[in-house]
Coordinates of C-alpha atoms and ligand atoms in Angstrom, one line a residue:
X1 CA -88.8 -26.7 35.4
X2 CA -87.8 -24.1 38.0
X3 CA -85.1 -21.6 37.1
X4 CA -81.9 -22.0 39.0
X5 CA -80.7 -19.4 41.4
X6 CA -79.1 -16.6 39.5
X7 CA -75.7 -17.9 38.4
X8 CA -72.8 -15.5 37.6
X9 CA -72.8 -15.0 33.9
X10 CA -70.5 -12.5 32.2
X11 CA -73.7 -10.9 30.8
X12 CA -75.6 -11.5 34.1
X13 CA -75.8 -7.8 35.1
X14 CA -79.0 -7.1 33.1
X15 CA -80.9 -10.1 34.4
X16 CA -83.0 -10.5 37.5
X17 CA -83.6 -14.2 37.1
X18 CA -81.2 -17.1 36.5
X19 CA -81.2 -18.8 33.2
X20 CA -83.5 -21.8 32.9
X21 CA -81.3 -25.0 32.7
X22 CA -83.2 -26.0 29.5
X23 CA -82.2 -22.8 27.9
X24 CA -78.7 -23.2 29.2
X25 CA -78.3 -26.6 27.6
X26 CA -80.2 -25.6 24.4
X27 CA -78.0 -22.7 23.7
X28 CA -74.7 -24.0 24.9
X29 CA -72.0 -24.8 22.3
X30 CA -69.2 -25.8 24.6
X31 CA -69.8 -29.5 24.0
X32 CA -68.5 -29.0 20.4
X33 CA -66.7 -25.6 20.3
X34 CA -64.3 -26.8 22.9
X35 CA -62.4 -28.1 19.9
X36 CA -61.4 -24.5 19.2
X37 CA -59.6 -23.9 22.5
X38 CA -56.1 -23.7 21.0
X39 CA -57.1 -21.1 18.5
X40 CA -59.2 -19.2 21.1
X41 CA -56.1 -18.9 23.3
X42 CA -53.8 -18.1 20.5
X43 CA -56.0 -15.2 19.5
X44 CA -56.4 -14.0 23.1
X45 CA -52.7 -13.9 23.7
X46 CA -52.2 -11.7 20.7
X47 CA -55.2 -9.6 21.6
X48 CA -53.8 -9.0 25.0
X49 CA -50.4 -8.0 23.6
X50 CA -52.1 -5.6 21.3
X51 CA -54.0 -4.1 24.1
X52 CA -50.8 -3.6 26.0
X53 CA -49.1 -2.0 23.0
X54 CA -52.0 0.4 22.6
X55 CA -51.9 1.4 26.3
X56 CA -55.2 -0.3 27.1
X57 CA -53.5 -2.8 29.4
X58 CA -50.3 -2.7 31.4
X59 CA -47.5 -4.8 30.1
X60 CA -47.5 -6.8 33.4
X61 CA -51.2 -7.5 33.0
X62 CA -50.7 -8.7 29.4
X63 CA -47.9 -11.0 30.7
X64 CA -50.2 -12.3 33.4
X65 CA -52.9 -13.0 30.9
X66 CA -50.5 -14.8 28.6
X67 CA -49.1 -17.0 31.4
X68 CA -52.6 -17.8 32.6
X69 CA -53.8 -18.7 29.2
X70 CA -50.8 -21.0 28.6
X71 CA -51.5 -22.7 31.9
X72 CA -55.1 -23.2 30.7
X73 CA -53.9 -24.9 27.5
X74 CA -52.0 -27.3 29.8
X75 CA -55.1 -27.9 32.0
X76 CA -57.2 -28.7 28.9
X77 CA -54.6 -31.0 27.4
X78 CA -54.1 -32.9 30.7
X79 CA -57.9 -33.3 30.9
X80 CA -58.1 -31.2 34.1
X81 CA -60.3 -28.4 32.7
X82 CA -64.0 -28.5 33.7
X83 CA -66.1 -27.9 30.6
X84 CA -69.3 -26.7 32.3
X85 CA -72.4 -26.2 30.2
X86 CA -73.2 -23.1 32.2
X87 CA -70.1 -21.5 30.6
X88 CA -72.1 -21.5 27.4
X89 CA -69.2 -21.6 25.0
X90 CA -65.4 -22.1 24.9
X91 CA -64.8 -18.4 24.9
X92 CA -66.5 -17.8 28.2
X93 CA -65.2 -21.0 29.7
X94 CA -61.6 -19.9 29.1
X95 CA -62.1 -16.3 30.1
X96 CA -63.9 -17.5 33.3
X97 CA -61.0 -19.7 34.2
X98 CA -58.5 -17.0 33.4
X99 CA -60.2 -14.6 35.8
X100 CA -60.2 -17.3 38.5
X101 CA -56.5 -17.7 38.0
X102 CA -55.2 -14.2 37.5
X103 CA -58.1 -12.0 38.8
X104 CA -58.5 -8.4 37.5
X105 CA -56.0 -8.7 34.6
X106 CA -58.1 -11.5 33.3
X107 CA -61.2 -9.4 33.6
X108 CA -59.6 -6.9 31.2
X109 CA -59.0 -9.4 28.4
X110 CA -62.3 -8.8 26.7
X111 CA -61.6 -5.1 26.2
X112 CA -62.3 -4.1 22.7
X113 CA -63.5 -7.5 21.7
X114 CA -66.8 -9.3 21.4
X115 CA -67.5 -13.0 21.2
X116 CA -68.9 -12.2 17.7
X117 CA -65.6 -11.3 16.3
X118 CA -63.7 -13.7 18.6
X119 CA -65.6 -16.8 17.3
X120 CA -65.0 -15.9 13.7
X121 CA -61.3 -15.5 14.5
X122 CA -61.2 -18.9 16.1
X123 CA -63.0 -20.5 13.2
X124 CA -60.7 -18.9 10.6
X125 CA -57.6 -20.0 12.5
X126 CA -59.0 -23.5 12.7
X127 CA -60.0 -23.7 9.1
X128 CA -56.7 -22.3 7.9
X129 CA -54.9 -25.1 9.7
X130 CA -57.3 -27.9 8.7
X131 CA -57.4 -26.8 5.0
X132 CA -53.6 -27.2 5.0
X133 CA -53.9 -30.7 6.5
X134 CA -56.6 -31.7 4.0
X135 CA -54.5 -30.4 1.1
X136 CA -51.6 -32.5 2.2
X137 CA -53.8 -35.6 2.5
X138 CA -55.2 -35.0 -1.0
X139 CA -51.6 -34.9 -2.2
X140 CA -51.0 -38.2 -0.5
X141 CA -53.9 -39.8 -2.4
X142 CA -52.6 -38.3 -5.6
X143 CA -49.2 -39.8 -4.9
X144 CA -50.8 -43.2 -4.4
X145 CA -52.6 -43.0 -7.7
X146 CA -49.5 -41.8 -9.5
X147 CA -47.5 -44.6 -8.0
X148 CA -50.0 -47.2 -9.4
X149 CA -50.1 -45.4 -12.7
X150 CA -46.3 -45.5 -13.0
X151 CA -46.1 -49.2 -12.2
X152 CA -48.8 -50.0 -14.8
X153 CA -47.8 -48.0 -17.8
X154 CA -48.4 -50.9 -20.1
X155 CA -51.6 -52.2 -18.7
X156 CA -54.5 -51.9 -21.2
X157 CA -58.1 -52.0 -20.0
X158 CA -61.4 -51.1 -21.4
X159 CA -62.4 -47.4 -21.2
X160 CA -66.2 -47.0 -20.6
X161 CA -69.0 -44.7 -21.4
X162 CA -72.5 -45.6 -20.1
X163 CA -70.6 -48.3 -18.3
X164 CA -70.3 -50.1 -21.7
X165 CA -66.9 -50.9 -23.1
X166 CA -66.0 -48.2 -25.5
X167 CA -62.3 -47.8 -26.4
X168 CA -59.1 -49.3 -25.0
X169 CA -57.2 -47.1 -22.5
X170 CA -54.2 -47.5 -20.2
X171 CA -55.0 -48.2 -16.6
X172 CA -52.5 -45.4 -15.9
X173 CA -54.6 -43.0 -17.9
X174 CA -57.7 -44.0 -16.0
X175 CA -55.9 -43.5 -12.6
X176 CA -54.5 -40.1 -13.7
X177 CA -58.1 -38.9 -14.4
X178 CA -58.5 -39.0 -10.6
X179 CA -55.2 -37.2 -10.1
X180 CA -56.6 -34.4 -12.3
X181 CA -59.9 -34.2 -10.3
X182 CA -58.0 -34.1 -7.1
X183 CA -55.7 -31.4 -8.4
X184 CA -58.7 -29.2 -9.0
X185 CA -59.8 -30.0 -5.4
X186 CA -56.4 -28.8 -4.1
X187 CA -56.6 -25.7 -6.2
X188 CA -60.1 -25.0 -4.9
X189 CA -58.9 -25.4 -1.3
X190 CA -56.0 -23.0 -2.0
X191 CA -58.4 -20.5 -3.4
X192 CA -60.9 -20.9 -0.5
X193 CA -57.9 -20.2 1.8
X194 CA -57.6 -16.7 0.4
X195 CA -61.1 -15.9 1.8
X196 CA -60.5 -17.8 5.1
X197 CA -57.3 -16.0 5.7
X198 CA -58.9 -12.7 6.8
X199 CA -58.5 -11.2 10.3
X200 CA -61.9 -10.2 11.8
X201 CA -60.9 -9.0 15.3
X202 CA -61.6 -5.4 15.8
X203 CA -65.1 -5.7 14.4
X204 CA -66.4 -5.8 18.0
X205 CA -70.0 -7.0 18.4
X206 CA -71.0 -5.5 15.0
X207 CA -70.0 -1.8 14.5
X208 CA -66.3 -1.8 15.2
X209 CA -64.4 -0.8 18.3
X210 CA -64.3 2.6 19.8
X211 CA -61.1 2.2 21.8
X212 CA -57.7 2.9 20.1
X213 CA -56.8 -0.6 19.0
X214 CA -54.4 -1.8 16.3
X215 CA -55.9 -4.4 14.0
X216 CA -52.8 -4.6 11.8
X217 CA -50.7 -5.7 14.8
X218 CA -53.1 -8.6 15.5
X219 CA -53.2 -9.6 11.8
X220 CA -49.4 -9.5 11.5
X221 CA -48.9 -11.5 14.7
X222 CA -51.4 -14.2 13.6
X223 CA -50.0 -14.1 10.1
X224 CA -53.3 -13.2 8.4
X225 CA -53.1 -12.0 4.8
X226 CA -55.7 -9.3 5.2
X227 CA -58.1 -7.5 7.5
X228 CA -61.9 -7.7 7.2
X229 CA -63.2 -4.5 5.7
X230 CA -66.7 -4.1 7.2
X231 CA -67.5 -4.9 10.8
X232 CA -71.1 -5.9 10.1
X233 CA -70.0 -8.2 7.4
X234 CA -67.2 -9.6 9.4
X235 CA -69.3 -10.9 12.3
X236 CA -72.0 -12.3 10.1
X237 CA -69.9 -13.7 7.3
X238 CA -69.7 -17.5 7.1
X239 CA -69.0 -17.6 3.4
X240 CA -65.5 -18.9 4.1
X241 CA -67.0 -21.8 6.0
X242 CA -69.5 -22.5 3.2
X243 CA -66.9 -22.2 0.5
X244 CA -64.7 -24.6 2.3
X245 CA -67.6 -27.0 2.7
X246 CA -68.3 -26.7 -1.0
X247 CA -64.7 -27.6 -1.8
X248 CA -64.9 -30.5 0.6
X249 CA -68.2 -31.6 -0.9
X250 CA -66.8 -31.8 -4.4
X251 CA -63.7 -33.5 -3.1
X252 CA -65.9 -36.1 -1.4
X253 CA -67.9 -36.5 -4.7
X254 CA -64.6 -37.4 -6.4
X255 CA -63.6 -39.8 -3.6
X256 CA -67.0 -41.4 -3.9
X257 CA -66.6 -41.9 -7.6
X258 CA -63.2 -43.5 -7.1
X259 CA -64.7 -45.6 -4.3
X260 CA -67.5 -46.8 -6.6
X261 CA -65.0 -47.9 -9.2
X262 CA -63.1 -49.8 -6.6
X263 CA -66.3 -51.6 -5.4
X264 CA -67.2 -52.4 -9.0
X265 CA -63.7 -53.6 -10.0
X266 CA -63.4 -55.8 -6.9
X267 CA -66.6 -57.7 -7.9
X268 CA -66.2 -61.1 -9.5
X269 CA -68.2 -59.6 -12.4
X270 CA -65.4 -57.2 -13.2
X271 CA -62.5 -59.1 -11.5
X272 CA -60.1 -56.3 -12.2
X273 CA -58.6 -55.8 -8.8
X274 CA -57.7 -57.6 -5.6
X275 CA -58.1 -55.5 -2.5
X276 CA -55.2 -55.4 0.0
X277 CA -56.2 -57.7 2.9
X278 CA -55.4 -54.9 5.4
X279 CA -58.0 -52.7 3.8
X280 CA -60.8 -55.2 3.2
X281 CA -63.2 -56.8 5.6
X282 CA -64.9 -60.2 6.0
X283 CA -68.4 -61.4 6.6
X284 CA -69.4 -62.9 10.0
X285 CA -71.5 -65.5 8.2
X286 CA -69.9 -66.2 4.7
X287 CA -66.4 -67.4 5.1
X288 CA -65.4 -66.7 1.5
X289 CA -66.3 -63.0 1.6
X290 CA -63.8 -60.1 1.1
X291 CA -65.6 -56.9 1.1
X292 CA -64.7 -53.4 0.0
X293 CA -66.1 -51.7 3.1
X294 CA -63.6 -48.8 3.1
X295 CA -64.7 -47.8 -0.4
X296 CA -68.4 -48.3 0.5
X297 CA -68.1 -46.1 3.6
X298 CA -66.3 -43.4 1.7
X299 CA -69.1 -43.5 -0.9
X300 CA -71.7 -43.1 1.9
X301 CA -69.9 -40.6 4.1
X302 CA -70.0 -38.2 1.1
X303 CA -73.6 -37.6 2.1
X304 CA -72.6 -36.1 5.5
X305 CA -70.5 -33.5 3.8
X306 CA -73.1 -32.6 1.2
X307 CA -75.6 -32.4 4.1
X308 CA -73.3 -30.0 6.0
X309 CA -73.0 -27.7 3.0
X310 CA -76.8 -27.6 2.5
X311 CA -77.3 -27.1 6.3
X312 CA -75.1 -24.0 6.3
X313 CA -76.4 -22.5 3.2
X314 CA -79.9 -22.9 4.7
X315 CA -78.7 -21.4 8.1
X316 CA -77.5 -18.2 6.5
X317 CA -80.0 -17.6 3.8
X318 CA -82.6 -15.8 5.9
X319 CA -80.3 -13.9 8.3
X320 CA -80.5 -10.2 8.6
X321 CA -77.3 -8.4 9.4
X322 CA -75.3 -8.8 11.5
X323 CA -74.5 -11.6 14.0
X324 CA -77.4 -13.9 14.8
X325 CA -77.2 -16.9 17.1
X326 CA -78.1 -19.1 14.2
X327 CA -74.5 -18.8 13.2
X328 CA -73.5 -21.0 16.1
X329 CA -74.9 -23.9 14.1
X330 CA -71.9 -23.6 11.7
X331 CA -69.6 -25.6 13.9
X332 CA -70.9 -29.1 14.1
X333 CA -71.4 -29.6 10.4
X334 CA -68.0 -28.0 9.7
X335 CA -66.1 -30.1 12.3
X336 CA -67.9 -33.3 11.2
X337 CA -67.0 -32.5 7.6
X338 CA -63.4 -31.9 8.3
X339 CA -63.1 -35.1 10.2
X340 CA -64.9 -37.0 7.6
X341 CA -62.8 -35.7 4.7
X342 CA -59.6 -36.4 6.6
X343 CA -60.6 -39.9 7.5
X344 CA -61.8 -40.7 4.0
X345 CA -58.5 -39.5 2.5
X346 CA -56.4 -41.2 5.1
X347 CA -58.1 -44.5 4.3
X348 CA -58.4 -44.2 0.6
X349 CA -54.7 -43.5 -0.1
X350 CA -53.3 -46.8 1.3
X351 CA -56.3 -48.6 -0.2
X352 CA -55.4 -47.4 -3.6
X353 CA -51.7 -47.9 -3.0
X354 CA -52.4 -51.5 -2.1
X355 CA -54.6 -52.5 -5.0
X356 CA -53.3 -55.5 -7.1
X357 CA -54.5 -55.4 -10.7
X358 CA -55.4 -58.5 -12.7
X359 CA -53.7 -57.4 -15.8
X360 CA -54.7 -60.4 -18.0
X361 CA -58.3 -60.1 -17.1
X362 CA -58.3 -56.3 -17.8
X363 CA -56.5 -56.7 -21.1
X364 CA -58.9 -59.5 -22.2
X365 CA -61.8 -57.2 -21.4
X366 CA -60.2 -54.6 -23.6
X367 CA -60.0 -57.1 -26.5
X368 CA -63.6 -58.3 -26.3
X369 CA -66.4 -56.0 -27.3
X370 CA -65.1 -54.4 -30.5
X371 CA -63.3 -51.6 -28.7
X372 CA -61.2 -51.1 -31.8
X373 CA -64.2 -50.3 -34.0
X374 CA -63.6 -46.6 -33.9
X375 CA -60.0 -47.1 -35.1
X376 CA -61.2 -49.4 -37.9
X377 CA -63.4 -46.5 -39.1
X378 CA -60.5 -44.1 -38.8
X379 CA -58.5 -46.5 -41.0
X380 CA -61.1 -46.1 -43.8
X381 CA -61.1 -42.3 -43.1
X382 CA -57.4 -42.2 -43.8
X383 CA -58.2 -43.8 -47.2
X384 CA -60.6 -41.1 -48.0
X385 CA -63.9 -42.5 -46.9
X386 CA -66.2 -39.9 -45.2
X387 CA -66.4 -40.7 -41.5
X388 CA -70.2 -41.2 -41.5
X389 CA -69.8 -43.8 -44.3
X390 CA -66.9 -45.4 -42.5
X391 CA -69.0 -45.6 -39.3
X392 CA -71.8 -47.4 -41.2
X393 CA -69.4 -49.9 -42.8
X394 CA -67.7 -50.8 -39.5
X395 CA -71.2 -51.0 -37.8
X396 CA -72.0 -53.7 -40.3
X397 CA -68.6 -55.4 -39.6
X398 CA -69.5 -55.5 -35.9
X399 CA -73.0 -56.9 -36.6
X400 CA -71.4 -59.7 -38.6
X401 CA -68.9 -60.4 -35.8
X402 CA -71.7 -60.5 -33.3
X403 CA -73.6 -63.2 -35.3
X404 CA -70.3 -65.1 -35.9
X405 CA -69.3 -64.7 -32.2
X406 CA -65.8 -63.5 -33.1
X407 CA -63.6 -60.5 -32.8
X408 CA -63.1 -58.1 -35.8
X409 CA -59.5 -59.2 -36.2
X410 CA -60.7 -62.9 -36.6
X411 CA -62.5 -62.1 -39.9
X412 CA -60.4 -62.8 -43.0
X413 CA -59.1 -60.0 -45.1
X414 CA -61.0 -61.6 -48.0
X415 CA -64.3 -61.3 -46.1
X416 CA -63.6 -57.7 -45.2
X417 CA -62.8 -56.8 -48.8
X418 CA -65.7 -58.6 -50.4
X419 CA -68.4 -58.0 -48.0
X420 CA -67.6 -54.5 -46.6
X421 CA -65.0 -52.4 -48.4
X422 CA -62.3 -53.0 -51.1
X423 CA -60.2 -50.4 -49.2
X424 CA -59.3 -52.8 -46.4
X425 CA -55.8 -54.1 -46.8
X426 CA -53.6 -56.5 -44.8
X427 CA -52.3 -53.6 -42.7
X428 CA -55.8 -53.1 -41.1
X429 CA -55.1 -55.9 -38.6
X430 CA -52.0 -54.1 -37.2
X431 CA -53.9 -50.8 -37.3
X432 CA -56.7 -52.1 -35.1
X433 CA -54.6 -54.1 -32.5
X434 CA -55.5 -52.7 -29.1
X435 CA -51.9 -51.6 -28.3
X436 CA -51.9 -49.6 -31.6
X437 CA -55.3 -48.1 -30.8
X438 CA -53.9 -46.9 -27.4
X439 CA -50.6 -45.7 -28.7
X440 CA -51.8 -43.5 -31.5
X441 CA -53.8 -41.3 -29.1
X442 CA -50.8 -39.0 -28.7
X443 CA -52.5 -35.6 -28.7
X444 CA -52.3 -33.9 -25.3
X445 CA -54.7 -35.5 -22.9
X446 CA -54.9 -38.8 -24.7
X447 CA -54.1 -42.3 -23.6
X448 CA -50.9 -43.0 -25.5
X449 CA -48.1 -44.3 -23.3
X450 CA -45.8 -41.4 -24.1
X451 CA -48.6 -38.9 -23.4
X452 CA -49.6 -40.5 -20.1
X453 CA -45.9 -40.5 -19.1
X454 CA -45.8 -36.8 -19.8
X455 CA -49.0 -36.2 -17.8
X456 CA -47.5 -38.2 -14.9
X457 CA -44.4 -36.0 -15.1
X458 CA -46.5 -32.8 -15.0
X459 CA -48.5 -34.0 -12.1
X460 CA -45.4 -34.9 -10.1
X461 CA -44.0 -31.4 -10.8
X462 CA -47.2 -29.8 -9.6
X463 CA -47.1 -31.9 -6.4
X464 CA -43.5 -30.9 -5.7
X465 CA -44.3 -27.2 -6.1
X466 CA -46.9 -27.6 -3.3
Ligands
LIG1 N1 -71.0 -19.5 20.8 C1 -71.3 -18.4 19.9 C2 -71.2 -18.9 18.4 O1 -70.7 -19.9 18.2 C3 -70.3 -17.3 20.1 C4 -70.8 -16.0 19.8 C5 -71.9 -15.7 20.7 N2 -72.3 -14.4 20.7 C6 -73.4 -13.9 21.3 N3 -73.7 -12.7 21.2 N4 -74.2 -14.8 21.9 O2 -71.6 -18.2 17.5

């Protein structure tokens, strides 16, 4: 392919030949980094004000720049802006248009700044906002789970290990387990935000800026918590992106687990829940079908976010200091992950909120399968039997019930006393009733109604405090 006639590039001075169009399209990021336009302009307006304050720009020039940039926001938002791949990226596209509009003042905007520190600024402003949105959506899903927990404080279901029925628990306790996972996700995002909220401008291309600039002014105007401390690090650091992706990845893992349970519980085999019609889908062939596609897609979309995390870890692992063009590859995985996480949370919250629980079926499942066997052993422990012996005795009780096809509580007291242990008394039946099993787990973190109520109260307080 023949190289085009030399086009005017901001860096064109050094080149005798025009860029090959293949290179232009291969290296351009404008198709995806255009998303950053608002942050780019927000940063440029403050940068120009700082230059004026430091005497590097006349006040009138800074005003012209600000007005021009605000007009460009309007052009972009009205769809009038031409995003040309020859502009390479959003930074050059906006600067180019500004120069077209305001002339020489526009050509002064890039004083004391490089795209290397500019792009990091944009990304940090973007992530700061998006993390805030994601945190709010996580809180929304937590509220949906808490709402269901509060309306089902007396619904007993089987708790599982190895997907085998294990011990009875409250549905509310099960749902609150997800609220706790999501609380850790919110905390991780808050913590990641500390490292996102750092102002990199003033690092220049790599070594800092030789003109008398004021980094603190910029940080204050853009409400950053701190300044980057090393210019080489600042332009090559994408830890804050990777950390955010790691937090998103774990959040998606939690959503995927919740999604998996919804898929399982909606099956006829479990029959624990009815999906809300508005959040289920049908089959084009089988008229009877009602499918949990929202949960399934959440489960699968998790892979995109894991992939983004691995892609970025891989992109940075071999990079020498400082900026390398490899770093441009941070954007698509990050943008895709942010959109995926927001979409998943937005769909999962109303799905959870709309679930109808089949309480009889859930309770019956908790009553079949000897889920009270541990409590029967505890009963003997309270009468002085060492736990290992009690375990053995109740194991034999269960074996007997399996062969008689009955529940433990259907054996007679006489049979319990003569075949298994003279320590069994009439009160054993009340002791091993599923409600009693649930209600005696009162230690913090347990499934007793009163304890779960307290956990719900604590979760609501945390949500209120942000
Ligand atoms: N589009 C670039 C990126 O996303 C901006 C920085 C480019 N810097 C450079 N020296 N080519 O990383």
